[in-house]
């Protein structure tokens, strides 16, 4: 265990938890953007269907919706046409 100030927040399940808010960790965002890029490539190659892509995106949206992430979701998903 480590004793640290509460204002620094703690890492927990892909979030950085602060006393008044939760933020999605940058590593989690980078990991999803890479996965989304691979999903898009697999979809265009015909390896997977649109339903599989939709399930993955909805799963990520559900996860990050527990944090303050509206602008993050718009930024990550806004420019990804399938």
Coordinates of C-alpha atoms in Angstrom, one line a residue:
X1 CA 0.0 0.0 0.0
X2 CA 1.0 3.5 -0.6
X3 CA -0.1 6.6 1.3
X4 CA -0.7 9.5 -1.0
X5 CA -2.9 12.7 -1.1
X6 CA -6.5 12.2 -2.2
X7 CA -6.2 15.0 -4.7
X8 CA -3.8 12.8 -6.8
X9 CA -6.6 10.2 -7.3
X10 CA -6.2 6.5 -7.5
X11 CA -6.1 4.0 -10.4
X12 CA -9.1 1.6 -10.4
X13 CA -10.5 -0.5 -13.2
X14 CA -9.5 1.8 -16.0
X15 CA -10.4 5.0 -14.2
X16 CA -8.5 7.6 -12.3
X17 CA -10.8 8.2 -9.2
X18 CA -10.8 11.6 -7.5
X19 CA -13.0 12.7 -4.6
X20 CA -15.4 14.6 -6.9
X21 CA -15.0 12.9 -10.3
X22 CA -13.8 9.9 -12.3
X23 CA -11.7 10.1 -15.4
X24 CA -10.9 7.4 -17.9
X25 CA -7.2 6.5 -17.9
X26 CA -5.2 7.5 -20.9
X27 CA -3.9 4.0 -21.3
X28 CA -7.5 2.7 -21.6
X29 CA -8.3 5.3 -24.3
X30 CA -5.2 4.4 -26.3
X31 CA -5.9 0.7 -26.0
X32 CA -9.5 1.2 -27.3
X33 CA -8.5 3.5 -30.2
X34 CA -6.0 0.8 -31.3
X35 CA -8.7 -1.9 -31.0
X36 CA -11.2 0.3 -32.9
X37 CA -8.7 0.8 -35.7
X38 CA -8.1 -3.0 -35.9
X39 CA -11.9 -3.6 -35.9
X40 CA -12.3 -1.1 -38.8
X41 CA -9.6 -2.8 -40.8
X42 CA -11.1 -6.3 -40.2
X43 CA -14.6 -5.0 -41.1
X44 CA -13.4 -3.5 -44.4
X45 CA -11.5 -6.8 -45.1
X46 CA -14.7 -8.7 -44.6
X47 CA -13.3 -10.7 -41.6
X48 CA -16.0 -9.6 -39.2
X49 CA -19.5 -8.2 -39.4
X50 CA -20.9 -4.8 -38.4
X51 CA -22.7 -6.5 -35.4
X52 CA -19.3 -7.4 -33.9
X53 CA -18.0 -3.9 -34.3
X54 CA -21.2 -2.5 -32.8
X55 CA -21.0 -4.8 -29.8
X56 CA -17.4 -3.7 -29.1
X57 CA -18.1 0.0 -29.4
X58 CA -21.2 -0.3 -27.2
X59 CA -19.2 -2.2 -24.6
X60 CA -16.6 0.6 -24.4
X61 CA -19.3 3.3 -24.3
X62 CA -20.9 1.6 -21.4
X63 CA -17.6 1.4 -19.6
X64 CA -16.6 5.0 -20.0
X65 CA -20.0 6.4 -19.4
X66 CA -19.4 5.9 -15.7
X67 CA -16.8 8.7 -15.9
X68 CA -17.0 12.3 -17.1
X69 CA -16.4 11.3 -20.8
X70 CA -18.9 13.0 -23.1
X71 CA -16.2 14.9 -25.0
X72 CA -13.9 11.9 -25.0
X73 CA -16.6 9.7 -26.6
X74 CA -17.2 12.4 -29.3
X75 CA -13.5 12.7 -30.0
X76 CA -12.8 9.0 -30.2
X77 CA -15.9 7.9 -32.1
X78 CA -16.7 11.1 -34.1
X79 CA -14.4 10.4 -37.0
X80 CA -14.8 6.7 -37.3
X81 CA -17.2 5.9 -40.2
X82 CA -17.9 2.3 -40.9

